[in-house]
Coordinates of C-alpha atoms and ligand atoms in Angstrom, one line a residue:
Chain G
M218 CA 10.6 25.4 -2.8
S219 CA 12.3 22.1 -2.0
P220 CA 11.3 20.3 1.3
L221 CA 14.8 20.8 2.6
R222 CA 14.6 24.6 2.1
R223 CA 11.2 24.6 3.7
F224 CA 12.5 22.5 6.6
L225 CA 15.4 25.0 7.1
R226 CA 12.9 27.9 7.3
A227 CA 11.1 26.5 10.3
P228 CA 13.1 27.5 13.4
E229 CA 11.7 24.7 15.6
A230 CA 12.6 22.1 13.0
V231 CA 16.2 23.5 12.7
A232 CA 16.5 23.6 16.5
G233 CA 15.3 20.0 16.6
A234 CA 17.8 19.0 13.9
I235 CA 20.7 20.6 15.7
L236 CA 19.8 18.8 19.0
L237 CA 19.4 15.5 17.2
S238 CA 22.7 16.0 15.4
A239 CA 24.4 16.7 18.7
L240 CA 22.9 13.6 20.2
M241 CA 24.0 11.5 17.3
A242 CA 27.5 13.0 17.4
M243 CA 27.7 12.1 21.1
A244 CA 26.5 8.6 20.5
L245 CA 28.8 8.0 17.6
S246 CA 31.9 9.6 19.2
A247 CA 31.4 8.0 22.6
S248 CA 33.9 5.2 22.2
L249 CA 36.4 7.4 20.3
L250 CA 36.5 10.2 22.9
F251 CA 36.0 8.0 25.9
P252 CA 37.5 4.6 24.9
S253 CA 37.9 3.4 28.5
D254 CA 35.0 1.8 30.4
P255 CA 32.6 4.6 31.5
Q256 CA 31.7 2.6 34.5
A257 CA 35.3 2.5 35.7
I258 CA 36.6 4.9 38.4
A259 CA 38.3 7.9 36.9
G260 CA 39.0 10.2 39.8
P261 CA 38.0 11.3 43.3
A262 CA 34.3 10.8 44.1
L263 CA 31.8 13.7 43.8
L264 CA 34.1 16.1 42.0
P265 CA 32.0 19.1 41.1
P266 CA 31.9 20.2 37.4
F267 CA 34.3 22.7 35.9
Q268 CA 37.0 22.0 38.5
D269 CA 39.3 19.6 36.8
W270 CA 39.6 20.0 33.0
S271 CA 40.4 16.3 32.5
L272 CA 37.0 15.6 34.1
P273 CA 34.9 18.6 32.8
L274 CA 31.6 17.6 34.3
G275 CA 33.1 16.1 37.4
T276 CA 32.6 12.7 38.9
D277 CA 29.7 10.8 40.5
R278 CA 29.5 9.1 43.9
L279 CA 31.9 6.4 42.8
G280 CA 34.3 8.7 41.0
R281 CA 33.2 7.9 37.5
D282 CA 33.6 10.5 34.7
V283 CA 30.2 12.1 34.3
L284 CA 30.9 13.4 30.8
A285 CA 32.0 9.9 29.6
E286 CA 28.8 8.5 31.2
L287 CA 26.8 11.1 29.4
F288 CA 28.3 10.3 26.0
H289 CA 27.9 6.5 26.5
G290 CA 24.3 7.1 27.8
A291 CA 23.5 9.0 24.6
R292 CA 24.4 5.8 22.8
T293 CA 22.0 3.7 24.9
S294 CA 19.2 6.2 24.7
L295 CA 19.5 6.5 20.9
A296 CA 19.9 2.7 20.3
V297 CA 17.0 1.8 22.5
G298 CA 14.8 4.7 21.1
L299 CA 15.4 3.7 17.5
A300 CA 15.2 0.0 18.0
A301 CA 12.0 0.2 20.1
A302 CA 10.4 2.6 17.6
A303 CA 11.4 0.3 14.7
A304 CA 10.0 -2.7 16.4
S305 CA 6.8 -0.9 17.4
L306 CA 6.3 0.4 13.8
A307 CA 7.0 -3.0 12.4
I308 CA 4.6 -4.8 14.7
G309 CA 2.0 -2.1 14.2
A310 CA 2.3 -2.1 10.4
V311 CA 2.0 -5.9 10.2
V312 CA -0.9 -6.2 12.6
G313 CA -2.7 -3.2 11.1
T314 CA -2.2 -4.5 7.5
L315 CA -3.4 -8.0 8.3
A316 CA -6.5 -6.6 10.2
G317 CA -7.4 -4.1 7.5
F318 CA -6.7 -6.3 4.6
A319 CA -8.3 -9.6 5.8
G320 CA -11.3 -8.0 7.4
G321 CA -14.0 -10.1 9.1
L322 CA -13.0 -12.4 12.0
V323 CA -9.2 -11.8 11.6
D324 CA -9.8 -8.0 11.8
E325 CA -12.2 -8.5 14.8
V326 CA -9.7 -10.6 16.8
L327 CA -6.6 -8.5 16.0
M328 CA -8.4 -5.3 16.9
R329 CA -9.7 -6.7 20.2
I330 CA -6.0 -7.6 21.0
T331 CA -5.0 -4.1 20.1
D332 CA -7.7 -2.7 22.4
A333 CA -6.5 -4.9 25.2
F334 CA -2.9 -3.7 24.8
Q335 CA -4.1 -0.1 24.6
T336 CA -6.1 -0.2 27.8
V337 CA -3.0 -1.3 29.8
P338 CA -0.7 1.7 30.4
G339 CA 2.4 1.2 28.2
F340 CA 4.7 1.8 31.1
L341 CA 3.1 -0.8 33.3
L342 CA 3.4 -3.3 30.5
A343 CA 7.0 -2.5 30.0
L344 CA 7.6 -2.7 33.8
A345 CA 5.9 -6.1 34.0
F346 CA 7.7 -7.5 31.0
V347 CA 11.2 -6.5 32.1
S348 CA 10.5 -7.7 35.6
V349 CA 9.6 -11.1 34.2
V350 CA 12.2 -11.4 31.5
G351 CA 15.0 -9.7 33.3
P352 CA 16.8 -6.5 32.4
S353 CA 18.7 -6.5 29.2
L354 CA 18.9 -4.2 26.2
G355 CA 16.8 -6.5 24.1
A356 CA 14.1 -7.0 26.8
V357 CA 13.9 -3.2 27.3
V358 CA 13.4 -2.7 23.5
I359 CA 10.6 -5.3 23.3
A360 CA 9.0 -4.0 26.5
I361 CA 8.8 -0.5 25.1
A362 CA 7.5 -1.8 21.7
L363 CA 4.8 -3.8 23.5
G364 CA 3.3 -0.6 24.8
T365 CA 3.6 1.5 21.7
W366 CA 2.6 -0.6 18.7
T367 CA -1.1 -0.1 19.0
G368 CA -1.0 3.5 17.6
P369 CA 0.8 2.5 14.4
A370 CA -1.5 -0.5 14.1
R371 CA -4.6 1.6 14.1
I372 CA -3.2 4.1 11.6
A373 CA -2.0 1.3 9.3
R374 CA -5.4 -0.4 9.5
A375 CA -7.2 2.8 8.6
E376 CA -4.9 3.4 5.7
V377 CA -5.2 -0.2 4.5
L378 CA -9.0 0.0 4.6
S379 CA -8.8 2.7 2.0
I380 CA -6.0 1.3 -0.1
R381 CA -7.6 -2.2 -0.4
E382 CA -10.5 -0.7 -2.5
R383 CA -8.1 0.8 -5.1
D384 CA -7.9 -0.6 -8.6
Y385 CA -4.4 -1.8 -8.3
V386 CA -5.3 -4.1 -5.5
A387 CA -8.2 -5.5 -7.7
S388 CA -5.7 -5.8 -10.5
A389 CA -3.3 -7.8 -8.3
R390 CA -6.2 -10.1 -7.4
A391 CA -7.2 -10.4 -11.0
I392 CA -3.7 -11.6 -12.0
G393 CA -3.9 -14.3 -9.3
M394 CA -1.5 -12.9 -6.7
H395 CA -1.6 -14.6 -3.3
P396 CA -3.5 -12.5 -0.7
L397 CA -0.5 -12.4 1.6
E398 CA 1.7 -11.0 -1.2
I399 CA -1.0 -8.5 -2.0
A400 CA -1.2 -7.4 1.6
F401 CA 2.6 -7.1 2.2
R402 CA 3.9 -6.1 -1.2
E403 CA 1.1 -4.1 -2.8
V404 CA -0.8 -2.6 0.2
L405 CA 1.6 -2.3 3.1
P406 CA 4.3 -0.2 1.4
N407 CA 1.7 2.3 0.3
A408 CA 0.2 2.5 3.8
L409 CA 3.5 3.3 5.4
P410 CA 3.8 7.1 5.1
P411 CA 1.2 8.1 7.8
V412 CA 2.6 5.3 10.0
L413 CA 6.1 6.5 9.7
A414 CA 4.9 10.0 10.5
M415 CA 4.4 8.7 14.1
S416 CA 8.0 7.7 14.4
S417 CA 9.3 10.8 16.1
V418 CA 6.7 10.7 18.8
I419 CA 7.4 7.0 19.4
V420 CA 11.2 7.4 19.5
A421 CA 10.8 10.3 22.0
A422 CA 8.4 8.2 24.1
A423 CA 10.7 5.2 23.9
I424 CA 13.7 7.2 25.1
L425 CA 11.7 8.5 28.1
T426 CA 10.4 5.0 28.9
E427 CA 13.9 3.5 28.7
A428 CA 15.1 6.3 31.1
A429 CA 12.2 5.6 33.5
L430 CA 13.0 1.8 33.5
S431 CA 16.6 2.5 34.1
F432 CA 15.7 4.9 36.9
L433 CA 13.8 2.1 38.5
G434 CA 16.8 -0.2 38.1
L435 CA 15.3 -2.2 35.3
G436 CA 17.7 -1.1 32.6
D437 CA 20.5 -3.1 31.2
P438 CA 23.0 -3.2 34.1
N439 CA 26.0 -3.4 31.8
R440 CA 25.3 -0.2 30.1
V441 CA 25.4 3.4 31.2
T442 CA 22.0 5.0 30.8
W443 CA 20.8 8.5 31.6
G444 CA 17.9 7.1 33.7
G445 CA 20.4 5.1 35.7
M446 CA 22.5 8.2 36.2
I447 CA 19.6 10.2 37.5
A448 CA 18.7 7.4 39.9
E449 CA 22.3 7.2 41.0
G450 CA 22.4 11.0 41.5
R451 CA 19.1 11.0 43.5
T452 CA 20.9 9.7 46.6
V453 CA 23.1 12.8 46.7
L454 CA 20.5 15.2 45.4
R455 CA 21.1 17.8 48.1
T456 CA 24.9 17.9 48.0
A457 CA 25.5 17.2 44.3
P458 CA 22.4 18.1 42.4
F459 CA 24.3 18.3 39.1
L460 CA 24.6 14.5 39.0
S461 CA 20.8 14.4 38.4
I462 CA 20.5 17.7 36.5
V463 CA 23.0 16.9 33.8
P464 CA 21.5 13.7 32.6
G465 CA 18.0 15.1 33.2
M466 CA 18.8 18.1 30.9
A467 CA 20.3 15.7 28.3
L468 CA 17.1 13.7 28.4
V469 CA 14.8 16.7 28.0
L470 CA 16.9 18.2 25.1
T471 CA 17.0 14.8 23.3
V472 CA 13.3 14.2 23.5
L473 CA 12.6 17.8 22.5
G474 CA 15.1 17.4 19.6
V475 CA 13.6 14.2 18.3
Y476 CA 10.1 15.5 18.5
L477 CA 10.8 18.9 16.9
A478 CA 12.9 17.4 14.1
G479 CA 10.3 14.7 13.4
E480 CA 7.4 17.2 13.4
G481 CA 9.5 19.4 11.0
I482 CA 9.9 16.5 8.6
V483 CA 6.3 15.5 8.7
E484 CA 5.2 19.1 8.3
T485 CA 7.4 19.9 5.3
T486 CA 6.6 16.6 3.5
A487 CA 2.9 17.0 4.2
V488 CA 3.0 20.5 2.7
R489 CA 4.7 19.1 -0.4
R490 CA 2.1 16.4 -0.8
G491 CA -0.7 19.0 -0.3
L492 CA 0.7 21.2 -3.0
S493 CA 1.4 18.7 -5.7
Chain O
M76 CA -20.1 -24.3 -25.7
S77 CA -19.8 -20.7 -24.5
L78 CA -16.5 -19.4 -23.2
L79 CA -18.3 -17.7 -20.4
A80 CA -22.0 -18.1 -19.5
A81 CA -23.5 -16.0 -16.7
S82 CA -27.0 -16.8 -15.6
N83 CA -29.4 -14.9 -13.3
L84 CA -26.6 -12.8 -11.7
T85 CA -27.8 -10.6 -8.9
K86 CA -25.8 -8.3 -6.7
R87 CA -27.2 -6.1 -4.0
Y88 CA -25.4 -3.4 -2.0
R89 CA -26.7 -2.0 1.3
R90 CA -26.0 1.6 1.8
G91 CA -27.3 3.5 4.8
G92 CA -30.2 1.1 5.4
K93 CA -31.3 1.2 1.7
T94 CA -30.6 -1.7 -0.6
V95 CA -29.4 -0.9 -4.1
I96 CA -29.8 -3.7 -6.6
A97 CA -26.7 -3.0 -8.7
V98 CA -27.2 -6.1 -10.9
D99 CA -30.7 -7.6 -11.2
D100 CA -31.1 -11.1 -12.7
V101 CA -28.7 -10.6 -15.6
S102 CA -27.8 -13.5 -18.0
F103 CA -25.4 -13.4 -20.9
H104 CA -22.8 -15.5 -22.7
I105 CA -19.6 -14.8 -24.5
E106 CA -18.3 -17.0 -27.3
P107 CA -14.5 -17.6 -27.9
G108 CA -12.9 -14.8 -29.8
E109 CA -16.0 -12.6 -29.6
T110 CA -16.5 -9.1 -28.4
L111 CA -19.5 -8.6 -26.3
A112 CA -20.2 -5.0 -25.4
L113 CA -21.9 -3.9 -22.2
A114 CA -23.3 -0.4 -22.5
G115 CA -25.5 1.7 -20.4
P116 CA -25.7 4.9 -18.4
S117 CA -23.5 5.6 -15.4
G118 CA -24.6 3.5 -12.4
S119 CA -26.4 0.9 -14.6
G120 CA -24.3 -1.9 -13.2
K121 CA -21.6 -2.3 -15.9
S122 CA -18.6 -2.3 -13.5
T123 CA -20.4 -4.5 -11.0
I124 CA -20.9 -7.1 -13.8
A125 CA -17.3 -6.9 -14.7
R126 CA -16.2 -7.5 -11.1
L127 CA -18.6 -10.4 -10.8
A128 CA -17.3 -12.0 -13.9
L129 CA -13.7 -11.7 -12.6
R130 CA -14.7 -12.8 -9.1
L131 CA -13.4 -9.7 -7.6
I132 CA -16.8 -9.6 -5.8
E133 CA -19.3 -12.4 -5.2
P134 CA -22.9 -12.5 -6.5
D135 CA -25.9 -12.8 -4.2
A136 CA -27.4 -15.2 -6.7
G137 CA -26.7 -16.7 -10.1
R138 CA -24.1 -18.9 -11.8
I139 CA -21.0 -18.3 -13.9
E140 CA -19.6 -21.0 -16.2
F141 CA -16.1 -20.3 -17.5
E142 CA -14.3 -22.6 -19.9
G143 CA -16.8 -25.3 -19.2
G144 CA -16.4 -25.3 -15.4
D145 CA -18.4 -23.8 -12.5
F146 CA -16.3 -20.6 -11.9
L147 CA -18.0 -19.7 -8.7
A148 CA -17.1 -23.0 -7.1
L149 CA -13.3 -22.4 -7.4
R150 CA -11.4 -21.5 -4.3
G151 CA -7.9 -20.5 -3.2
A152 CA -5.1 -21.7 -5.3
T153 CA -7.4 -23.3 -8.0
L154 CA -9.1 -20.0 -8.4
R155 CA -5.8 -18.1 -8.6
A156 CA -4.5 -20.4 -11.2
R157 CA -7.7 -20.1 -13.2
R158 CA -7.4 -16.3 -13.2
A159 CA -4.6 -16.6 -15.8
R160 CA -7.4 -17.3 -18.4
L161 CA -9.5 -14.3 -17.5
Q162 CA -7.9 -10.9 -17.3
M163 CA -9.0 -7.3 -16.9
V164 CA -8.0 -3.8 -18.1
F165 CA -9.3 -0.9 -16.0
Q166 CA -10.4 2.5 -17.1
D167 CA -7.8 4.6 -15.2
P168 CA -4.5 3.1 -16.1
L169 CA -2.8 5.2 -13.4
A170 CA -5.0 3.8 -10.6
A171 CA -4.7 0.3 -11.9
F172 CA -0.9 0.1 -11.1
N173 CA 0.8 0.2 -7.8
P174 CA 2.2 3.7 -7.4
R175 CA 5.6 2.2 -6.8
A176 CA 5.6 -0.2 -9.7
T177 CA 8.0 -0.1 -12.7
V178 CA 6.8 -1.3 -16.0
A179 CA 9.1 -4.4 -15.7
R180 CA 7.6 -5.3 -12.3
A181 CA 4.0 -4.9 -13.6
L182 CA 4.7 -7.3 -16.4
D183 CA 6.9 -9.6 -14.3
D184 CA 4.1 -10.3 -11.7
P185 CA 1.8 -12.4 -14.0
L186 CA 4.8 -14.3 -15.5
R187 CA 6.2 -15.1 -12.1
I188 CA 2.8 -16.0 -10.4
H189 CA 1.7 -18.4 -13.1
G190 CA 5.2 -19.8 -13.7
I191 CA 5.1 -18.8 -17.3
A192 CA 8.8 -18.1 -17.5
S193 CA 11.8 -18.7 -15.3
R194 CA 13.5 -15.8 -13.6
G195 CA 16.2 -15.7 -16.2
E196 CA 13.8 -15.8 -19.1
R197 CA 11.4 -13.2 -17.8
P198 CA 13.3 -10.0 -19.0
R199 CA 13.2 -11.3 -22.5
R200 CA 9.5 -12.2 -22.2
I201 CA 8.8 -8.7 -20.8
A202 CA 10.6 -7.2 -23.8
E203 CA 8.5 -9.3 -26.1
L204 CA 5.3 -8.3 -24.4
L205 CA 6.3 -4.6 -24.7
E206 CA 7.1 -5.0 -28.3
R207 CA 3.7 -6.8 -28.9
V208 CA 1.8 -3.8 -27.6
G209 CA 3.9 -1.4 -29.6
L210 CA 6.2 -0.1 -26.8
P211 CA 10.0 0.1 -26.8
A212 CA 11.7 -2.5 -24.7
D213 CA 13.7 0.1 -22.8
L214 CA 10.4 1.3 -21.2
A215 CA 10.7 -1.6 -18.8
S216 CA 12.9 0.2 -16.4
R217 CA 10.6 3.3 -16.1
A218 CA 8.2 3.9 -13.3
V219 CA 4.6 3.3 -14.4
H220 CA 3.6 6.8 -13.1
E221 CA 6.1 8.6 -15.3
I222 CA 5.0 7.3 -18.7
S223 CA 2.1 8.7 -20.8
G224 CA -1.5 7.6 -20.3
G225 CA -1.5 5.9 -23.7
Q226 CA 1.7 4.0 -22.9
R227 CA 0.3 3.1 -19.5
Q228 CA -2.8 1.6 -21.1
R229 CA -0.6 -0.4 -23.4
V230 CA 1.3 -1.7 -20.4
A231 CA -2.0 -2.7 -18.8
I232 CA -2.9 -4.6 -22.0
A233 CA 0.5 -6.3 -22.0
R234 CA 0.0 -7.3 -18.4
A235 CA -3.4 -8.7 -19.3
I236 CA -2.2 -10.8 -22.3
A237 CA 0.9 -12.0 -20.4
T238 CA -0.9 -15.1 -19.2
K239 CA -2.5 -15.9 -22.6
P240 CA -6.1 -15.4 -21.4
S241 CA -9.2 -16.5 -23.4
L242 CA -11.2 -13.5 -22.1
I243 CA -10.3 -10.0 -21.2
V244 CA -12.7 -7.7 -19.4
L245 CA -12.2 -4.1 -20.6
D246 CA -14.0 -1.7 -18.2
E247 CA -14.1 1.6 -20.0
A248 CA -10.5 0.8 -21.0
V249 CA -10.4 3.5 -23.7
S250 CA -12.7 6.1 -22.2
A251 CA -10.1 8.1 -20.4
L252 CA -7.8 8.3 -23.4
D253 CA -7.4 11.1 -26.0
V254 CA -9.3 10.4 -29.2
S255 CA -6.1 9.8 -31.3
V256 CA -4.7 7.4 -28.7
R257 CA -8.0 5.7 -28.3
G258 CA -8.1 4.7 -32.0
Q259 CA -4.6 3.2 -31.7
I260 CA -5.4 1.3 -28.6
L261 CA -8.6 -0.1 -30.2
E262 CA -6.6 -1.1 -33.2
L263 CA -4.2 -2.9 -30.9
L264 CA -7.0 -4.7 -29.1
L265 CA -8.5 -5.8 -32.4
D266 CA -5.1 -7.1 -33.7
L267 CA -4.6 -9.1 -30.5
Q268 CA -8.1 -10.5 -30.8
R269 CA -7.5 -11.7 -34.3
E270 CA -4.1 -13.1 -33.5
Q271 CA -4.8 -14.8 -30.2
K272 CA -8.6 -15.5 -30.4
I273 CA -9.2 -13.5 -27.2
A274 CA -12.8 -12.7 -26.3
Y275 CA -13.6 -9.3 -24.9
L276 CA -16.2 -8.1 -22.5
F277 CA -16.1 -4.6 -23.7
I278 CA -17.7 -2.1 -21.3
S279 CA -18.3 1.4 -22.6
H280 CA -20.8 4.2 -22.5
D281 CA -19.7 5.3 -26.0
L282 CA -21.9 3.7 -28.5
G283 CA -19.8 4.9 -31.4
V284 CA -16.8 2.9 -30.2
V285 CA -19.1 -0.1 -29.3
R286 CA -20.5 -0.1 -32.8
A287 CA -17.0 -0.2 -34.3
V288 CA -15.5 -3.0 -32.2
A289 CA -18.3 -5.2 -30.8
H290 CA -20.0 -8.1 -32.3
R291 CA -23.0 -8.2 -29.9
I292 CA -24.2 -5.7 -27.4
I293 CA -26.1 -5.7 -24.1
L294 CA -27.8 -2.5 -23.0
L295 CA -28.2 -2.1 -19.3
D296 CA -30.6 0.1 -17.4
A297 CA -30.6 0.2 -13.6
G298 CA -29.0 -3.3 -13.3
R299 CA -31.3 -5.0 -15.8
I300 CA -30.8 -5.9 -19.5
A301 CA -32.9 -3.4 -21.5
E302 CA -32.0 -4.7 -24.9
S303 CA -29.5 -6.9 -26.6
G304 CA -28.5 -8.0 -30.1
E305 CA -26.1 -7.6 -32.9
A306 CA -24.0 -4.5 -32.1
R307 CA -24.5 -2.5 -35.3
A308 CA -28.2 -3.3 -35.5
V309 CA -28.9 -2.2 -32.0
V310 CA -26.9 1.0 -32.2
D311 CA -28.4 1.9 -35.6
A312 CA -31.9 1.2 -34.6
P313 CA -32.4 0.9 -30.8
R314 CA -35.8 -0.3 -29.6
S315 CA -35.5 0.3 -25.9
A316 CA -36.0 3.8 -24.4
I317 CA -32.5 3.7 -22.8
G318 CA -31.0 2.6 -26.2
K319 CA -32.6 5.6 -27.9
A320 CA -31.5 7.9 -25.2
L321 CA -27.9 6.7 -25.4
V322 CA -27.8 7.0 -29.2
A323 CA -29.2 10.5 -29.0
A324 CA -26.5 11.4 -26.4
A325 CA -23.6 9.9 -28.4
P326 CA -21.5 12.7 -29.8
R327 CA -21.0 11.1 -33.2
L328 CA -20.8 7.5 -34.2
D329 CA -17.2 6.8 -35.0
R330 CA -17.1 4.7 -38.1
S331 CA -13.4 5.4 -38.9
I332 CA -12.3 2.4 -36.9
R333 CA -12.3 -0.7 -39.0
H334 CA -14.9 -3.1 -38.0
N335 CA -14.0 -6.5 -36.7
A336 CA -16.3 -8.8 -38.6
P337 CA -17.7 -11.8 -36.7
Ligands
ADP532 N1 -19.1 -1.0 -3.4 C1 -20.4 -0.5 -3.6 N2 -21.1 -0.2 -2.5 C2 -22.3 0.3 -2.6 N3 -22.9 0.5 -3.8 C3 -22.2 0.2 -5.0 C4 -20.9 -0.3 -4.9 N4 -20.5 -0.5 -6.2 C5 -21.5 -0.1 -7.0 N5 -22.5 0.3 -6.3 C6 -23.8 0.8 -6.8 O1 -24.2 -0.1 -7.8 C7 -24.8 0.6 -8.9 C8 -24.0 0.1 -10.2 O2 -22.7 0.6 -10.1 P1 -21.6 0.3 -11.2 O3 -21.6 -1.1 -11.5 O4 -20.3 0.9 -10.8 O5 -22.2 1.1 -12.5 P2 -21.5 1.5 -13.8 O6 -20.2 0.9 -14.0 O7 -22.5 1.1 -14.9 O8 -21.4 3.0 -13.8 C9 -24.7 2.0 -8.6 O9 -25.9 2.5 -8.1 C10 -23.6 2.1 -7.6 O10 -23.8 3.2 -6.7
MG533 MG1 -18.2 1.8 -14.2

């Protein structure tokens, strides 16, 4: 059975894939369906959902179109989630590879640094970083990566420790290849699969962290974010709860979708590797 | 002057509090164009000696002279440059290649690293190397993992001769191959030796093969040299206990392969 067929047989994986596809469709179509500025006023303030079909999810406290904000927020969430996860995996893979391959003092120093980062809660680290650097999309991405690269680093290191004993690494040394080329060209690509298997968890965590930062007002002020929408809705929670519930639901479904789809991929490819 | 002279090599491993002496005060020399066989039971230290000679691991004691210089004194870029002269072919040709490598990349690496051919020239050099080891040039674009075991070992040999080495360490290089393929690979190795005056450190537990291809032999037992001498003489009439045991265990002495007279 092909991995795709196996993936399609797992109901959670399919549910995840559907949620993820919906999120991507929202992110990609945001500027097509809602070309005007989502932060501009579109109608009367605090219009409840399903009243006016030109504003299906109603408006917020300032009269902004909630559906437009939701679509543009999907874009921010996805962009930050993917970029932060990519940065986190890249830092983790490089640090883990250097530590595992070099061994000795380099390994010792890099792993102590990893320990240090790991003992500080990731969210505090992100909070501190954005407070110092100032809120922007790039700062948020780096802030999230700072708190999540240690997991990939440890996994990459463990994998590299086993790969560096293989004959093909000895063979690369025997032909006189430079140690850095051996580490990054021979070893790292082969150490990646278990590191990449973490990406769904990291993307999901990154999306949540971004939302939390935005909720605290530390997101990029020039972009609509779901966290920012929830924070905005909080002030009118009693009278207009939907303003918090709608982006909240979107967040939950997105994180769930990323996680389920990611686990589905890992599961089906792991089974394939186990069988062959 | 010997091509390679190792004296008093010792290598210890510590495993769970116990110290294993993998190689214990071993001395030997290899002359240019010569095949020196290293035989002995499993665990007798053959691969450890191979790795020491290649400086893939460092000895606890001893000296290695290679091409008239102190090989153990070389560091960094000088050592890497020197590695062009001393190559290796491993037992398991699948494990010896990066799982992502294509044949072309496996052969391109040594040419590029040692500046043997410019980028533009390299495809032609790769084709020549493939032809030299009896493989079609169009094999270059294939992944190493999808060609046959015999072809793979030929690619490993092509990679080893790419830098024009004076010595190739063959650690059980034919042991994993089918008997028919083994004969062909041995023929290829002997041809290359005649043509390019390459010396071999030929590691094998198969005394039949050793008798057919080696000039001299060293028998190892538990990290020490048990016996050494002219290959045919030692295999035909071993004096040491381990030599007798190995000859008794040999399935049949393969005399079909033409001997490479010293
Ligand atoms: N990396 C290592 N760590 C610990 N012990 C080792 C290591 N490599 C080899 N040894 C031990 O050294 C001895 C010689 O091994 P080896 O050189 O591989 O023998 P051979 O190639 O003749 O089978 C064996 O007892 C083996 O267990
Ligand atoms: Mg061995």
